[in-house]
Amino acid sequence: MTDSAVSLFEKLVHVDPPGDVPVLFDTACVIGGSIAGLLAARVLSDRARRVVVIESDDVSAQTGPRPGVPQDQQVHTLLPAGQLWLERWVPGFTKEAQDRGAHLVPGKGATSLDGVPQAPDGEDHRLLTIGRPLLETLIRGRITSLPNVSVLRGRATGLGYRDDAVSAVRYVATAGGDHGDAGAEVLDADFVVDAMGRSSRLSNWLGQGGYDQPGLERLEAPINYATALFERPVDVADLEAPGALALFSPEYPSGGVSVAAANPIEDERWIVMLMGYGDSRPGRTVDEFREACAKLPSVFTTATAGAVIGDVVTYHQAESRRRHFADVGRFPARLVSVGDAVASFNPIYGQGMSSAALHASCLASYLGGSPELGSAAREFFRLQQVVVDAAWAVSAGGDAARLDARDGTDVPEDIARQRWAMEQITAATLLDGDVTRAFNNVSYMLRHPATLADPALLARAVAANEEAATAT
Ligand SMILES: Cc1cc2nc3c(=O)[nH]c(=O)nc-3n(C[C@H](O)[C@H](O)[C@H](O)COP(=O)(O)OP(=O)(O)OC[C@H]3O[C@@H](n4cnc5c(N)ncnc54)[C@H](O)[C@@H]3O)c2cc1C
């Protein structure tokens, strides 16, 4: 790598839509019309005469949940970085979301650890709180209104190749229901993006085509989400706490809840989430849900006081996953993969949609660099690896430490030191605003996690923790 990961990350954060640039493709095809696919389509709309998004669900009049995105009824928060990048690709998106009832809640004072609030970080970062279906609907509305972007309703079933490059996508039309693989049709395309999400079939297709499959890395992270919606009779401006993210250490008496979030969203509702690891499945009924919330900071009692809307919706995920495209051997040209299809993390860190937006920046940067389109898009995957490594370091770091502690694994000295340093920094976010700022910039995906390895920052965190220990 010529540039360090930190400076490459900084560059990607600042990739702008390119303006007037040469068209590279006749037809670009994006498989999967959710957040990652739509943002890839936006990037490709500058570079292709037409962009066709193949999506198996009927999204023509989508306003609510849909089967292709099974997580879309769970709480989704858009981190400040994701919001920044979305604004670049879809200008005015935030205002449109707010006009539809979404809220920009201050990060300040929202996060607490074992009931203790973070020290203020001196920044005015805001988190966009919105229902996931509405967020997607708004992005889709804007991107499909581009004159050269269209959605084709169908389930992609494989790829066609010519001269060691992808040249077509096979699909089955699903407009009248999905009738298996009979009657597959073919869309010729000279650039293809896999945005099929966590359960993407791309690896199988590559294997069937005689290409190498990217290595799949899995990290056990058994999470149990329970999310419920409640009526919110009070305007957000009049709330004592307009949102909360509460994190708990395992010893803390929080009824098996490891993470809880309460977000005000559109249509005067609260969306409230409880998450437990392993066997802990907090709040599966409305009564259990309210009971668990009563043991949390008071905003959770406020948020669950109104009438419940619908049922508690649960979601289980066993592991975080990433596919190593940057290392793959024989790979066809004119093909990339983005979003959860490449990496899907433990969702409590809220990185997925922001990562998808940064993958769009990687695509724009790759296409803007006069790519050699006759060979595999290795430069794209190299850039994307920086983004995935950064997000993975944040989410997998905590999960790996939890697993090692559970299994009594002896970890190498350098890992033990990194974990100790992270514990010092996390603890100091309750005490020192400068440490909070550095920590939040990484949590919000605005800066690369390696910025937390700064010795001066660690020294500051240790000093704050020691002072606090002496004072008690
Ligand atoms: C419980 C949970 C909570 C989360 N919370 C947050 C959060 O707070 N903040 C955040 O930023 N992220 C969060 N995420 C992550 C976020 O949901 C994803 O990162 C985001 O949806 C982007 O995913 P994607 O577009 O890559 O894939 P997906 O959203 O999974 O979409 C894949 C799309 O591909 C389509 N598709 C699949 N196969 C085919 C095929 N063969 N042919 C045609 N179409 C196909 C599907 O219908 C779907 O539309 C959370 C995830 C989970 C599981």
Coordinates of C-alpha atoms and ligand atoms in Angstrom, one line a residue:
M1 CA 0.0 0.0 0.0
T2 CA 1.6 3.3 -1.0
D3 CA -0.7 5.6 1.0
S4 CA -1.2 4.7 4.7
A5 CA -4.7 3.4 5.5
V6 CA -5.4 6.6 7.5
S7 CA -4.6 9.0 4.7
L8 CA -6.5 6.8 2.1
F9 CA -9.5 6.8 4.5
E10 CA -9.3 10.6 4.7
K11 CA -9.2 10.9 0.9
L12 CA -12.2 8.6 0.5
V13 CA -14.1 10.7 3.0
H14 CA -13.7 13.7 0.7
V15 CA -14.6 12.1 -2.7
D16 CA -17.1 14.3 -4.4
P17 CA -19.4 13.5 -7.3
P18 CA -17.2 14.1 -10.3
G19 CA -19.3 16.5 -12.4
D20 CA -18.9 16.3 -16.1
V21 CA -16.9 13.1 -16.8
P22 CA -16.5 10.7 -19.7
V23 CA -19.0 7.9 -20.1
L24 CA -17.3 4.6 -19.7
F25 CA -20.1 2.1 -20.1
D26 CA -23.2 1.6 -22.2
T27 CA -25.1 -0.4 -19.6
A28 CA -24.1 -0.8 -16.0
C29 CA -26.1 -3.2 -13.9
V30 CA -26.5 -3.1 -10.1
I31 CA -27.9 -6.3 -8.5
G32 CA -29.8 -5.3 -5.4
G33 CA -31.7 -2.1 -4.9
S34 CA -31.2 -1.3 -1.2
I35 CA -28.9 1.3 0.3
A36 CA -25.6 0.0 -1.1
G37 CA -27.0 -0.7 -4.6
L38 CA -28.8 2.6 -4.9
L39 CA -25.7 4.6 -4.0
A40 CA -23.6 2.5 -6.5
A41 CA -26.3 3.3 -9.1
R42 CA -25.9 7.0 -8.3
V43 CA -22.1 6.8 -8.9
L44 CA -22.6 4.8 -12.1
S45 CA -25.2 7.3 -13.4
D46 CA -22.2 9.6 -14.1
R47 CA -20.4 6.9 -16.0
A48 CA -22.9 4.8 -17.9
R49 CA -25.4 5.6 -20.6
R50 CA -28.0 3.7 -18.6
V51 CA -28.0 2.0 -15.2
V52 CA -30.3 -0.9 -14.5
V53 CA -30.9 -1.9 -10.9
I54 CA -32.2 -5.5 -10.7
E55 CA -34.2 -5.9 -7.5
S56 CA -36.3 -8.9 -6.5
D57 CA -38.8 -7.1 -4.3
D58 CA -41.5 -4.9 -5.6
V59 CA -40.1 -1.5 -4.6
S60 CA -42.3 0.6 -7.0
A61 CA -44.5 1.9 -4.2
Q62 CA -42.5 0.9 -1.2
T63 CA -43.3 2.7 2.0
G64 CA -43.0 -0.1 4.6
P65 CA -40.9 -3.2 5.4
R66 CA -40.1 -5.6 2.6
P67 CA -38.9 -9.3 2.6
G68 CA -35.5 -8.7 0.8
V69 CA -34.3 -6.6 3.8
P70 CA -35.2 -8.7 6.8
Q71 CA -33.5 -6.2 9.2
D72 CA -35.6 -3.2 8.1
Q73 CA -37.9 -3.2 11.1
Q74 CA -35.0 -2.9 13.5
V75 CA -33.7 0.4 14.8
H76 CA -31.3 2.0 12.2
T77 CA -29.3 5.2 13.1
L78 CA -27.4 7.0 10.4
L79 CA -24.0 8.0 11.7
P80 CA -22.7 11.5 11.1
A81 CA -20.3 10.2 8.5
G82 CA -23.0 8.4 6.6
Q83 CA -25.1 11.5 6.6
L84 CA -22.3 13.6 5.3
W85 CA -21.6 11.1 2.4
L86 CA -25.3 10.7 1.6
E87 CA -25.6 14.4 1.3
R88 CA -22.8 14.4 -1.2
W89 CA -24.4 11.8 -3.4
V90 CA -28.0 12.8 -2.7
P91 CA -27.9 16.6 -1.9
G92 CA -30.8 17.8 0.2
F93 CA -31.5 14.3 1.5
T94 CA -31.3 15.3 5.2
K95 CA -33.8 18.1 4.8
E96 CA -36.1 15.9 2.9
A97 CA -35.9 13.3 5.6
Q98 CA -36.6 15.9 8.3
D99 CA -39.6 17.2 6.3
R100 CA -41.0 13.7 6.4
G101 CA -40.6 13.5 10.2
A102 CA -37.1 12.2 10.7
H103 CA -34.9 13.9 13.4
L104 CA -31.4 15.0 13.7
V105 CA -30.7 14.3 17.4
P106 CA -27.6 15.6 19.1
G107 CA -24.9 12.9 19.8
K108 CA -24.0 15.0 22.8
G109 CA -25.4 13.4 26.0
A110 CA -27.0 10.6 24.0
T111 CA -24.5 7.8 24.8
S112 CA -24.0 6.4 28.3
L113 CA -22.0 3.5 29.6
D114 CA -23.5 1.6 32.6
G115 CA -25.8 4.6 33.0
V116 CA -23.0 7.2 33.1
P117 CA -23.1 9.8 30.3
Q118 CA -20.1 10.4 28.0
A119 CA -18.1 13.6 28.8
P120 CA -19.2 16.2 26.2
D121 CA -17.0 16.1 23.2
G122 CA -17.4 19.8 22.3
E123 CA -18.7 18.9 18.9
D124 CA -22.2 19.3 17.4
H125 CA -22.4 15.9 15.7
R126 CA -26.0 14.8 15.0
L127 CA -27.5 11.4 14.3
L128 CA -30.3 11.0 11.9
T129 CA -33.1 9.0 13.5
I130 CA -35.5 7.6 10.9
G131 CA -37.3 4.4 10.1
R132 CA -35.2 2.2 7.8
P133 CA -38.0 1.8 5.2
L134 CA -38.5 5.5 4.9
L135 CA -34.8 6.2 4.6
E136 CA -34.5 3.7 1.8
T137 CA -37.6 5.0 0.1
L138 CA -36.3 8.6 0.1
I139 CA -32.9 7.5 -1.4
R140 CA -34.6 5.4 -4.0
G141 CA -37.0 8.2 -5.0
R142 CA -34.0 10.5 -5.6
I143 CA -31.8 8.1 -7.4
T144 CA -34.4 6.5 -9.7
S145 CA -35.5 10.0 -10.7
L146 CA -32.2 10.3 -12.5
P147 CA -33.0 10.1 -16.2
N148 CA -30.6 7.1 -16.9
V149 CA -31.4 5.0 -13.8
S150 CA -34.2 2.4 -13.9
V151 CA -35.3 -0.5 -11.7
L152 CA -36.0 -3.9 -13.2
R153 CA -38.0 -6.3 -11.0
G154 CA -36.3 -9.6 -11.0
R155 CA -34.1 -12.1 -9.1
A156 CA -30.6 -12.3 -10.5
T157 CA -29.5 -15.9 -10.9
G158 CA -26.0 -15.7 -12.4
L159 CA -23.5 -13.9 -14.6
G160 CA -22.4 -14.3 -18.2
Y161 CA -18.7 -13.7 -19.3
R162 CA -16.8 -12.7 -22.4
D163 CA -13.0 -12.4 -22.7
D164 CA -12.5 -12.9 -18.9
A165 CA -14.9 -10.0 -18.1
V166 CA -18.5 -10.0 -16.9
S167 CA -20.8 -9.2 -19.8
A168 CA -24.3 -10.1 -18.7
V169 CA -26.6 -10.8 -15.8
R170 CA -29.1 -13.6 -15.9
Y171 CA -32.4 -13.0 -14.0
V172 CA -35.9 -14.3 -13.5
A173 CA -38.6 -11.7 -13.7
T174 CA -40.5 -11.6 -10.4
A175 CA -43.3 -9.2 -11.2
G176 CA -45.9 -11.8 -11.2
G177 CA -44.3 -13.7 -8.3
D178 CA -41.1 -15.8 -8.3
H179 CA -41.6 -18.9 -10.3
G180 CA -38.2 -20.5 -9.9
D181 CA -35.5 -20.5 -12.5
A182 CA -37.7 -21.3 -15.5
G183 CA -37.6 -18.7 -18.2
A184 CA -34.4 -16.9 -17.2
E185 CA -33.7 -13.7 -19.1
V186 CA -30.4 -12.0 -19.9
L187 CA -29.4 -8.4 -19.5
D188 CA -26.2 -7.5 -21.4
A189 CA -24.1 -5.2 -19.2
D190 CA -20.5 -3.9 -19.5
F191 CA -20.1 -3.3 -15.7
V192 CA -21.8 -5.2 -12.9
V193 CA -22.1 -4.4 -9.2
D194 CA -23.1 -7.0 -6.6
A195 CA -25.2 -5.3 -3.9
M196 CA -27.2 -8.4 -2.9
G197 CA -26.6 -7.9 0.8
R198 CA -25.4 -10.3 3.4
S199 CA -26.7 -13.4 1.6
S200 CA -25.2 -12.5 -1.8
R201 CA -24.8 -15.5 -4.1
L202 CA -21.9 -13.9 -5.9
S203 CA -19.2 -16.4 -4.5
N204 CA -21.2 -19.4 -5.8
W205 CA -21.6 -17.8 -9.2
L206 CA -17.9 -17.1 -9.4
G207 CA -17.2 -20.7 -8.5
Q208 CA -19.6 -21.9 -11.2
G209 CA -17.9 -19.6 -13.7
G210 CA -14.4 -21.1 -13.0
Y211 CA -13.2 -18.1 -11.0
D212 CA -11.7 -18.0 -7.5
Q213 CA -14.1 -17.2 -4.6
P214 CA -13.2 -14.6 -2.1
G215 CA -12.2 -15.9 1.3
L216 CA -15.1 -15.7 3.9
E217 CA -14.1 -14.6 7.4
R218 CA -16.6 -15.1 10.1
L219 CA -16.5 -13.9 13.7
E220 CA -19.0 -15.3 16.2
A221 CA -21.2 -12.4 17.4
P222 CA -24.6 -13.9 18.4
I223 CA -26.8 -10.9 18.8
N224 CA -30.5 -10.9 19.7
Y225 CA -32.3 -7.7 18.7
A226 CA -35.8 -6.8 19.9
T227 CA -37.4 -3.6 18.5
A228 CA -40.8 -2.1 19.2
L229 CA -42.5 1.1 18.1
F230 CA -44.4 3.3 20.6
E231 CA -46.5 6.4 20.1
R232 CA -44.7 9.6 21.1
P233 CA -47.2 12.3 22.3
V234 CA -44.4 14.8 23.0
D235 CA -42.7 16.8 20.4
V236 CA -38.9 16.1 20.1
A237 CA -38.1 19.7 21.0
D238 CA -39.9 19.3 24.3
L239 CA -38.2 16.0 25.3
E240 CA -35.7 16.0 28.2
A241 CA -33.5 13.5 26.2
P242 CA -34.3 13.3 22.5
G243 CA -32.6 10.0 22.0
A244 CA -30.3 7.5 23.8
L245 CA -27.8 4.8 23.2
A246 CA -27.0 2.9 26.4
L247 CA -24.2 0.4 26.6
F248 CA -23.7 -1.9 29.5
S249 CA -20.8 -4.0 30.7
P250 CA -21.7 -7.7 31.4
E251 CA -21.5 -7.2 35.2
Y252 CA -23.9 -4.3 35.1
P253 CA -27.4 -5.2 36.4
S254 CA -29.4 -4.4 33.2
G255 CA -31.5 -7.6 32.8
G256 CA -29.4 -9.2 30.1
V257 CA -29.4 -6.0 28.0
S258 CA -26.0 -5.2 26.5
V259 CA -27.1 -2.3 24.3
A260 CA -30.3 -0.3 24.2
A261 CA -31.3 2.5 21.9
A262 CA -34.3 4.8 21.8
N263 CA -34.8 7.0 18.7
P264 CA -37.6 9.4 17.9
I265 CA -38.7 8.8 14.3
E266 CA -41.3 10.0 11.8
D267 CA -45.0 9.9 12.5
E268 CA -44.6 10.8 16.2
R269 CA -43.2 7.5 17.2
W270 CA -40.3 6.1 19.2
I271 CA -38.4 3.2 17.9
V272 CA -36.8 1.3 20.9
M273 CA -34.3 -1.5 20.7
L274 CA -32.9 -3.9 23.3
M275 CA -30.0 -6.2 22.4
G276 CA -28.6 -9.2 24.3
Y277 CA -25.7 -11.5 23.4
G278 CA -25.8 -15.3 23.3
D279 CA -28.7 -16.7 25.3
S280 CA -29.9 -13.3 26.4
R281 CA -33.0 -12.4 24.5
P282 CA -34.4 -9.3 26.3
G283 CA -38.0 -8.1 25.8
R284 CA -39.7 -10.6 23.6
T285 CA -43.2 -9.5 24.6
V286 CA -44.4 -5.9 25.2
D287 CA -44.6 -6.5 28.9
E288 CA -41.1 -7.9 29.1
F289 CA -39.9 -5.1 26.9
R290 CA -41.3 -2.4 29.2
E291 CA -40.0 -4.3 32.3
A292 CA -36.5 -4.3 30.8
C293 CA -36.7 -0.7 29.9
A294 CA -37.7 0.3 33.4
K295 CA -34.3 -0.8 34.6
L296 CA -32.5 1.4 32.1
P297 CA -31.9 5.2 32.1
S298 CA -35.2 7.1 32.4
V299 CA -35.5 8.0 28.7
F300 CA -36.3 4.3 28.0
T301 CA -39.3 4.5 30.4
T302 CA -40.4 7.7 28.7
A303 CA -40.0 6.2 25.2
T304 CA -42.1 3.1 26.1
A305 CA -44.8 4.9 28.0
G306 CA -47.1 5.5 24.9
A307 CA -49.2 3.0 23.2
V308 CA -47.3 0.2 21.5
I309 CA -47.7 0.1 17.7
G310 CA -47.7 -3.5 16.4
D311 CA -45.6 -6.3 18.0
V312 CA -42.1 -6.6 19.3
V313 CA -40.0 -7.6 16.2
T314 CA -37.0 -9.8 16.9
Y315 CA -33.9 -10.4 14.8
H316 CA -31.1 -12.8 15.4
Q317 CA -27.7 -12.8 13.7
A318 CA -25.0 -15.4 14.6
E319 CA -21.9 -13.8 13.2
S320 CA -20.1 -10.9 11.6
R321 CA -18.9 -11.7 8.1
R322 CA -16.5 -10.2 5.5
R323 CA -15.4 -11.5 2.2
H324 CA -11.8 -10.8 1.1
F325 CA -12.1 -9.6 -2.5
A326 CA -8.8 -7.8 -2.3
D327 CA -6.9 -11.1 -2.0
V328 CA -8.8 -13.1 -4.6
G329 CA -6.8 -14.8 -7.4
R330 CA -8.5 -15.3 -10.7
F331 CA -11.4 -12.8 -10.9
P332 CA -13.4 -11.4 -13.8
A333 CA -13.0 -7.8 -15.0
R334 CA -15.9 -5.3 -14.8
L335 CA -17.3 -6.7 -11.6
V336 CA -17.3 -5.3 -8.1
S337 CA -19.2 -6.0 -4.9
V338 CA -20.4 -3.4 -2.3
G339 CA -22.2 -3.0 1.0
D340 CA -23.2 -6.0 3.2
A341 CA -22.4 -8.4 0.4
V342 CA -18.7 -7.6 1.2
A343 CA -18.9 -7.1 5.0
S344 CA -21.8 -7.2 7.4
F345 CA -20.9 -6.4 11.0
N346 CA -22.3 -6.6 14.4
P347 CA -25.1 -4.0 13.9
I348 CA -24.9 -2.4 17.3
Y349 CA -22.1 -0.2 15.9
G350 CA -24.4 1.2 13.3
Q351 CA -21.8 1.2 10.5
G352 CA -23.6 -0.6 7.7
M353 CA -25.2 2.2 5.8
S354 CA -22.3 4.6 6.3
S355 CA -20.0 1.8 5.0
A356 CA -22.2 1.5 1.9
A357 CA -21.9 5.2 1.3
L358 CA -18.1 5.0 1.5
H359 CA -18.1 2.0 -0.9
A360 CA -19.8 4.4 -3.3
S361 CA -16.9 6.8 -2.8
C362 CA -14.5 3.9 -3.5
L363 CA -16.3 3.2 -6.8
A364 CA -16.2 6.9 -7.8
S365 CA -12.6 7.1 -7.0
Y366 CA -11.8 3.9 -8.9
L367 CA -13.8 4.9 -12.0
G368 CA -12.2 8.4 -11.9
G369 CA -8.7 7.0 -12.0
S370 CA -8.7 5.8 -15.6
P371 CA -9.1 2.2 -14.6
E372 CA -7.8 -0.7 -16.8
L373 CA -11.3 -2.1 -17.5
G374 CA -9.9 -5.2 -19.2
S375 CA -8.7 -6.7 -15.9
A376 CA -10.1 -7.3 -12.5
A377 CA -11.0 -4.1 -10.5
R378 CA -8.2 -4.7 -8.0
E379 CA -7.7 -1.0 -7.3
F380 CA -11.4 -0.7 -6.3
F381 CA -11.0 -3.7 -3.9
R382 CA -7.8 -2.2 -2.5
L383 CA -9.6 1.1 -1.6
Q384 CA -12.7 -0.8 -0.3
Q385 CA -10.4 -2.9 1.9
V386 CA -9.3 0.2 3.8
V387 CA -13.0 1.0 4.5
V388 CA -13.9 -2.5 5.5
D389 CA -10.7 -2.9 7.7
A390 CA -11.6 0.3 9.5
A391 CA -15.2 -0.7 10.3
W392 CA -14.2 -4.3 11.1
A393 CA -11.5 -3.1 13.5
V394 CA -14.2 -1.2 15.5
S395 CA -16.9 -4.0 15.6
A396 CA -14.8 -7.1 15.5
G397 CA -12.3 -5.8 18.1
G398 CA -15.0 -5.8 20.8
D399 CA -16.5 -9.1 19.8
A400 CA -13.1 -10.9 19.6
A401 CA -12.2 -9.6 23.2
R402 CA -15.6 -10.9 24.4
L403 CA -15.0 -14.4 22.9
D404 CA -11.4 -14.6 24.3
A405 CA -12.7 -13.7 27.7
R406 CA -15.4 -16.3 27.5
D407 CA -13.1 -19.0 26.3
G408 CA -10.2 -18.1 28.6
T409 CA -8.0 -17.8 25.5
D410 CA -4.4 -16.5 26.1
V411 CA -4.0 -13.6 23.6
P412 CA -0.6 -12.4 22.3
E413 CA 1.0 -9.6 24.2
D414 CA 0.4 -7.0 21.4
I415 CA -3.4 -7.8 21.3
A416 CA -3.6 -7.7 25.0
R417 CA -1.9 -4.3 25.0
Q418 CA -4.3 -3.0 22.3
R419 CA -7.3 -4.1 24.3
W420 CA -6.0 -2.6 27.4
A421 CA -5.5 0.7 25.5
M422 CA -9.1 0.5 24.2
E423 CA -10.5 -0.1 27.7
Q424 CA -8.6 2.9 28.9
I425 CA -10.0 5.1 26.1
T426 CA -13.5 3.8 26.5
A427 CA -13.4 4.4 30.3
A428 CA -12.0 7.9 29.8
T429 CA -14.8 8.9 27.5
L430 CA -16.9 9.3 30.7
L431 CA -14.3 11.8 32.0
D432 CA -12.4 13.7 29.4
G433 CA -14.0 15.5 26.5
D434 CA -10.9 15.4 24.3
V435 CA -10.8 11.6 24.6
T436 CA -14.6 11.5 23.8
R437 CA -14.0 13.5 20.7
A438 CA -11.3 11.2 19.3
F439 CA -13.4 8.2 20.2
N440 CA -16.6 9.5 18.7
N441 CA -14.9 10.6 15.5
V442 CA -14.0 6.9 15.0
S443 CA -17.3 5.5 16.2
Y444 CA -19.1 7.9 13.8
M445 CA -16.8 6.8 11.0
L446 CA -15.4 10.2 10.4
R447 CA -11.8 9.2 11.2
H448 CA -9.8 6.0 10.9
P449 CA -9.6 3.8 14.0
A450 CA -5.7 4.0 13.9
T451 CA -6.1 7.6 15.1
L452 CA -6.9 6.1 18.5
A453 CA -3.5 4.6 18.7
D454 CA -2.0 8.1 19.3
P455 CA 0.3 7.7 22.4
A456 CA -0.6 11.2 23.6
L457 CA -4.3 10.3 23.5
L458 CA -3.7 7.1 25.5
A459 CA -1.6 9.0 28.0
R460 CA -4.4 11.5 28.5
A461 CA -7.0 8.6 28.9
V462 CA -4.8 6.8 31.5
A463 CA -4.2 10.0 33.4
A464 CA -8.0 10.8 33.5
N465 CA -8.8 7.3 34.7
E466 CA -6.1 7.4 37.4
E467 CA -7.2 10.7 38.6
A468 CA -10.8 9.4 38.9
A469 CA -9.7 6.3 40.7
T470 CA -7.7 8.4 43.2
A471 CA -10.7 10.7 43.7
T472 CA -13.0 7.8 44.8
Ligands
LIG1 C1 -30.4 -5.6 13.1 C2 -29.7 -4.7 12.2 C3 -29.6 -3.4 12.6 C4 -28.8 -2.5 11.8 N1 -28.7 -1.2 12.2 C5 -28.0 -0.3 11.5 C6 -27.8 1.0 11.9 O1 -28.3 1.5 13.0 N2 -27.1 1.9 11.1 C7 -26.5 1.4 9.9 O2 -25.9 2.2 9.2 N3 -26.7 0.2 9.5 C8 -27.4 -0.7 10.3 N4 -27.5 -2.0 9.8 C9 -26.9 -2.4 8.5 C10 -27.8 -2.0 7.3 O3 -29.1 -2.7 7.4 C11 -27.1 -2.5 6.0 O4 -25.8 -2.2 6.1 C12 -27.7 -1.7 4.9 O5 -29.1 -2.1 4.6 C13 -27.0 -1.8 3.5 O6 -27.1 -3.0 3.1 P1 -27.0 -3.5 1.6 O7 -27.7 -2.5 0.6 O8 -25.6 -3.9 1.3 O9 -27.9 -4.8 1.6 P2 -29.4 -5.1 2.0 O10 -30.0 -3.9 2.7 O11 -29.4 -6.3 2.7 O12 -30.1 -5.2 0.6 C14 -29.8 -6.3 -0.3 C15 -30.8 -6.1 -1.5 O13 -30.5 -7.0 -2.5 C16 -31.7 -7.6 -3.0 N5 -31.4 -8.9 -3.5 C17 -30.8 -9.9 -2.9 N6 -30.5 -10.9 -3.7 C18 -31.0 -10.5 -4.9 C19 -31.0 -11.2 -6.2 N7 -30.6 -12.4 -6.4 N8 -31.6 -10.5 -7.3 C20 -32.1 -9.2 -7.1 N9 -32.1 -8.6 -5.9 C21 -31.5 -9.2 -4.8 C22 -32.6 -7.6 -1.7 O14 -34.0 -7.7 -2.0 C23 -32.3 -6.3 -1.1 O15 -33.0 -5.2 -1.7 C24 -28.2 -2.9 10.6 C25 -28.3 -4.3 10.2 C26 -29.0 -5.1 11.1 C27 -29.1 -6.6 10.7

